[in-house]
XYZ file of C-alpha atoms in Angstrom:
161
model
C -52.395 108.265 -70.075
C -54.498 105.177 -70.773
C -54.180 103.261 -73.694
C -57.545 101.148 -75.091
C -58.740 99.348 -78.557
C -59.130 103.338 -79.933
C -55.272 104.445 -79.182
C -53.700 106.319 -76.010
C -55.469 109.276 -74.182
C -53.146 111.808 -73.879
C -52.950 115.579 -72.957
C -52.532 118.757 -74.611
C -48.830 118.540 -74.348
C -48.723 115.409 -75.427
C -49.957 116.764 -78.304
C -47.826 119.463 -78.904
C -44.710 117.463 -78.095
C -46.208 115.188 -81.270
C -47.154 117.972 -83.136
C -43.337 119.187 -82.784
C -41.948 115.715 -83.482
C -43.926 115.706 -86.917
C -42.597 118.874 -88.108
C -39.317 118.563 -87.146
C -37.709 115.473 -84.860
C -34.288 116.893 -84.435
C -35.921 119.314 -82.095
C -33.567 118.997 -79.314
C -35.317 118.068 -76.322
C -34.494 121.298 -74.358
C -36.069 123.410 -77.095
C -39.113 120.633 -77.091
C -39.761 121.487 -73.428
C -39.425 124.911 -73.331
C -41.937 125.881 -75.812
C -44.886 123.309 -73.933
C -43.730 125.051 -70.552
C -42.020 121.702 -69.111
C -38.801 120.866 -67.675
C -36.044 119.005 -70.090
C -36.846 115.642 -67.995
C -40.510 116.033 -67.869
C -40.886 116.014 -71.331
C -38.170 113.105 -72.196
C -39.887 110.921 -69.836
C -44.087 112.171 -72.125
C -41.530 111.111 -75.638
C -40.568 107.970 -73.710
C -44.147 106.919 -72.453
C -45.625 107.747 -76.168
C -42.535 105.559 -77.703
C -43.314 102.759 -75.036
C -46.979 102.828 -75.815
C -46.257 103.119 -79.976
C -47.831 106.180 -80.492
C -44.285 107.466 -81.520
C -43.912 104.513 -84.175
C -40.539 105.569 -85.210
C -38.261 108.342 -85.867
C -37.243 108.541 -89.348
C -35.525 110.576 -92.425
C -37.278 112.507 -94.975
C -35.718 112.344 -98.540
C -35.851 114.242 -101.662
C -37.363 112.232 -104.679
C -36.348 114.217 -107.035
C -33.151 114.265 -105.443
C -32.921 110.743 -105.598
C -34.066 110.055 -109.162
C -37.677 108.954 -107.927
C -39.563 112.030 -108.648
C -42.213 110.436 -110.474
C -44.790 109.253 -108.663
C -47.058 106.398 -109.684
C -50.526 104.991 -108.303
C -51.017 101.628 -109.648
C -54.456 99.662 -109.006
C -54.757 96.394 -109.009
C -57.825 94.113 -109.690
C -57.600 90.239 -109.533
C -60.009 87.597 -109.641
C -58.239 85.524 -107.002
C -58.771 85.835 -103.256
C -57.171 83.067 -101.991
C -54.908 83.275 -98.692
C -51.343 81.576 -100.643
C -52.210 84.096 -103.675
C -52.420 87.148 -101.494
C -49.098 85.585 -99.722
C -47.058 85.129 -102.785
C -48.399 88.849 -103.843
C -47.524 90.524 -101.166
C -44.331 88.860 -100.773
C -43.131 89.595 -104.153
C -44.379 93.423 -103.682
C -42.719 94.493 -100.374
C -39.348 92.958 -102.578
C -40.133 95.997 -104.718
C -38.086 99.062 -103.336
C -39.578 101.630 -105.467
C -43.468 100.328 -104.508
C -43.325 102.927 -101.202
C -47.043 102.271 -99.817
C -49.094 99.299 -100.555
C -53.054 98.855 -99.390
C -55.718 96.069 -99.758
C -58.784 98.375 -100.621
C -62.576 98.000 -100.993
C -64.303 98.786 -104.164
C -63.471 97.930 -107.635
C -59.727 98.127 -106.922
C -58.509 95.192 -104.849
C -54.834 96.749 -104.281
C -53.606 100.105 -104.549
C -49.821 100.857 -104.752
C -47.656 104.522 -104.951
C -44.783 103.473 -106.872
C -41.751 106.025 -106.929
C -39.426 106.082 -110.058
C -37.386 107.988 -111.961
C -39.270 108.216 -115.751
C -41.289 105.437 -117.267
C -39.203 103.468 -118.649
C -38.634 103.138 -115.095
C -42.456 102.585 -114.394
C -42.245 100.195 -117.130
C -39.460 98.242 -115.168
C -41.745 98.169 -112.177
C -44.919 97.231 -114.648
C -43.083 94.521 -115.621
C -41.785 92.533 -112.406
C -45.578 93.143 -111.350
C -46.857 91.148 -113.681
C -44.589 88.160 -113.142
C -45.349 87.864 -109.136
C -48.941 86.158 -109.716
C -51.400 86.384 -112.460
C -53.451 89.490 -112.196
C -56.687 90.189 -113.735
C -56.386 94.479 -114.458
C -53.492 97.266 -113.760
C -54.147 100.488 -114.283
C -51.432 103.227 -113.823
C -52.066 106.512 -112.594
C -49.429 109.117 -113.225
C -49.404 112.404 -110.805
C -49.269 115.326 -112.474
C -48.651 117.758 -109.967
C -47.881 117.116 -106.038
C -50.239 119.586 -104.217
C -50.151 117.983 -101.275
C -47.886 115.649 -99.496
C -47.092 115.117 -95.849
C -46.421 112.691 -93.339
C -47.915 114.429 -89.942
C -50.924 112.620 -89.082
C -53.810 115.042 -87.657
C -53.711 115.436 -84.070
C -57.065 116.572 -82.886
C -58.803 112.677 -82.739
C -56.790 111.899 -79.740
Protein backbone atom coordinates (compact mmCIF):
# COMPACT_ATOMS: atom_id res chain seq x y z
CA UNK A 1 0.00 0.00 0.00
CA UNK A 2 1.33 3.44 -0.92
CA UNK A 3 1.25 6.18 1.27
CA UNK A 4 1.05 10.05 -0.36
CA UNK A 5 0.11 13.81 0.93
CA UNK A 6 -3.84 12.29 0.97
CA UNK A 7 -3.09 9.17 3.49
CA UNK A 8 -2.26 5.34 2.67
CA UNK A 9 -4.03 3.32 -0.16
CA UNK A 10 -5.09 0.35 1.23
CA UNK A 11 -7.41 -2.66 0.41
CA UNK A 12 -10.65 -3.93 1.36
CA UNK A 13 -9.21 -5.85 4.19
CA UNK A 14 -7.38 -3.31 5.27
CA UNK A 15 -10.42 -1.86 5.82
CA UNK A 16 -12.18 -4.31 7.57
CA UNK A 17 -9.24 -5.13 9.82
CA UNK A 18 -9.74 -1.08 10.74
CA UNK A 19 -13.22 -1.27 10.76
CA UNK A 20 -12.79 -4.21 13.47
CA UNK A 21 -10.10 -2.33 15.39
CA UNK A 22 -12.64 0.69 15.83
CA UNK A 23 -15.33 -1.31 17.23
CA UNK A 24 -13.55 -3.36 19.33
CA UNK A 25 -9.40 -3.56 19.63
CA UNK A 26 -9.21 -6.47 21.95
CA UNK A 27 -10.24 -8.51 18.99
CA UNK A 28 -7.71 -11.13 19.28
CA UNK A 29 -5.84 -11.38 16.23
CA UNK A 30 -6.95 -14.98 15.36
CA UNK A 31 -10.60 -13.92 15.47
CA UNK A 32 -9.40 -10.60 13.34
CA UNK A 33 -8.18 -12.92 10.57
CA UNK A 34 -10.65 -15.31 10.39
CA UNK A 35 -13.56 -13.19 9.73
CA UNK A 36 -11.42 -11.14 6.56
CA UNK A 37 -10.50 -14.79 5.30
CA UNK A 38 -6.60 -14.39 6.20
CA UNK A 39 -4.16 -16.36 8.03
CA UNK A 40 -3.26 -15.20 11.87
CA UNK A 41 0.26 -13.88 10.38
CA UNK A 42 -1.09 -12.31 7.33
CA UNK A 43 -3.14 -10.10 9.07
CA UNK A 44 -0.57 -9.16 12.08
CA UNK A 45 1.91 -8.26 9.57
CA UNK A 46 -1.62 -5.56 7.41
CA UNK A 47 -2.01 -4.18 11.64
CA UNK A 48 1.78 -3.81 11.64
CA UNK A 49 2.20 -2.02 8.16
CA UNK A 50 -0.98 0.37 9.06
CA UNK A 51 0.77 1.04 12.69
CA UNK A 52 4.19 1.67 10.82
CA UNK A 53 2.58 3.97 8.33
CA UNK A 54 0.23 5.82 11.33
CA UNK A 55 -2.89 5.00 10.02
CA UNK A 56 -3.38 2.95 13.31
CA UNK A 57 -2.50 6.16 15.51
CA UNK A 58 -2.87 4.36 18.70
CA UNK A 59 -4.67 1.81 20.59
CA UNK A 60 -6.48 3.18 23.43
CA UNK A 61 -9.25 2.79 26.38
CA UNK A 62 -12.71 3.95 26.26
CA UNK A 63 -14.12 5.31 29.62
CA UNK A 64 -17.38 5.99 31.13
CA UNK A 65 -18.00 9.79 31.93
CA UNK A 66 -20.55 9.37 33.90
CA UNK A 67 -18.71 6.77 35.52
CA UNK A 68 -16.03 8.97 36.19
CA UNK A 69 -17.86 12.06 37.45
CA UNK A 70 -17.42 13.90 33.96
CA UNK A 71 -20.76 13.35 32.52
CA UNK A 72 -21.38 16.78 31.65
CA UNK A 73 -20.23 17.80 28.66
CA UNK A 74 -19.31 21.37 27.77
CA UNK A 75 -18.51 23.24 24.35
CA UNK A 76 -16.84 26.40 25.13
CA UNK A 77 -16.02 29.04 22.22
CA UNK A 78 -13.61 31.26 22.36
CA UNK A 79 -13.18 34.68 20.56
CA UNK A 80 -10.05 36.92 21.09
CA UNK A 81 -8.82 39.89 19.53
CA UNK A 82 -5.20 38.76 19.63
CA UNK A 83 -3.49 36.67 16.97
CA UNK A 84 -0.16 36.86 17.83
CA UNK A 85 2.23 33.65 17.67
CA UNK A 86 3.52 34.02 21.87
CA UNK A 87 -0.39 34.63 22.67
CA UNK A 88 -1.56 31.55 20.87
CA UNK A 89 1.65 29.79 22.67
CA UNK A 90 0.89 30.80 26.15
CA UNK A 91 -2.97 29.76 25.28
CA UNK A 92 -2.47 26.70 24.21
CA UNK A 93 0.00 25.88 26.73
CA UNK A 94 -2.11 26.75 29.59
CA UNK A 95 -5.16 24.70 27.88
CA UNK A 96 -3.60 21.26 27.14
CA UNK A 97 -2.64 21.76 31.31
CA UNK A 98 -6.42 21.49 31.59
CA UNK A 99 -7.37 17.70 32.07
CA UNK A 100 -10.99 18.08 31.83
CA UNK A 101 -10.64 20.35 28.30
CA UNK A 102 -10.72 16.72 26.17
CA UNK A 103 -10.57 18.25 22.46
CA UNK A 104 -9.33 21.61 21.59
CA UNK A 105 -9.54 23.26 17.78
CA UNK A 106 -8.43 26.61 16.19
CA UNK A 107 -11.62 27.23 13.97
CA UNK A 108 -12.70 29.64 11.20
CA UNK A 109 -15.62 31.87 11.59
CA UNK A 110 -16.67 33.99 14.39
CA UNK A 111 -15.27 31.52 16.95
CA UNK A 112 -11.48 31.55 17.04
CA UNK A 113 -11.23 28.34 19.47
CA UNK A 114 -13.58 25.74 20.23
CA UNK A 115 -13.12 23.43 23.30
CA UNK A 116 -15.38 20.12 24.73
CA UNK A 117 -14.79 20.41 28.28
CA UNK A 118 -15.85 17.27 30.45
CA UNK A 119 -16.96 17.85 34.14
CA UNK A 120 -18.87 16.69 36.67
CA UNK A 121 -21.76 19.72 37.37
CA UNK A 122 -21.10 23.39 36.96
CA UNK A 123 -19.74 24.36 39.67
CA UNK A 124 -17.30 22.22 38.07
CA UNK A 125 -17.65 24.13 34.66
CA UNK A 126 -17.29 27.11 36.72
CA UNK A 127 -13.84 25.78 38.02
CA UNK A 128 -12.79 25.27 34.44
CA UNK A 129 -14.44 28.93 33.45
CA UNK A 130 -12.35 30.26 35.81
CA UNK A 131 -8.61 28.98 35.18
CA UNK A 132 -9.64 29.94 31.46
CA UNK A 133 -9.82 33.21 32.03
CA UNK A 134 -6.53 33.62 33.87
CA UNK A 135 -4.27 31.87 30.94
CA UNK A 136 -4.39 35.14 28.60
CA UNK A 137 -6.86 37.85 28.22
CA UNK A 138 -9.72 36.80 26.07
CA UNK A 139 -12.11 38.91 24.30
CA UNK A 140 -15.71 36.47 24.48
CA UNK A 141 -16.58 32.81 26.06
CA UNK A 142 -19.54 31.42 25.48
CA UNK A 143 -20.55 28.02 27.07
CA UNK A 144 -22.57 25.56 25.46
CA UNK A 145 -24.12 22.92 27.64
CA UNK A 146 -25.27 19.43 25.86
CA UNK A 147 -28.41 18.48 26.62
CA UNK A 148 -28.67 15.18 25.36
CA UNK A 149 -25.72 12.91 23.74
CA UNK A 150 -27.31 11.51 20.50
CA UNK A 151 -24.39 10.77 19.03
CA UNK A 152 -20.91 10.05 20.06
CA UNK A 153 -18.19 7.87 18.61
CA UNK A 154 -14.71 7.60 17.95
CA UNK A 155 -14.58 5.30 14.56
CA UNK A 156 -13.63 7.50 11.85
CA UNK A 157 -15.56 6.63 8.43
CA UNK A 158 -13.80 4.25 6.35
CA UNK A 159 -15.03 4.58 2.84
CA UNK A 160 -12.49 7.85 1.81
CA UNK A 161 -9.59 5.57 1.75
Amino acid sequence: SACGPGGCAVDSRDRDILAILQEDATVPLSAIAERISLSPTACWKRIQRLQQKGVIRKQVCLLNPKQLRTGMTVFVSIRTSRHDPSWLEQFSAGVKDIPEVVEFYRTSGETDYLLKVVVPDLQGYDRIYQQLIRIVDLFDVSSSFAMEEIKCTTALPLNYL
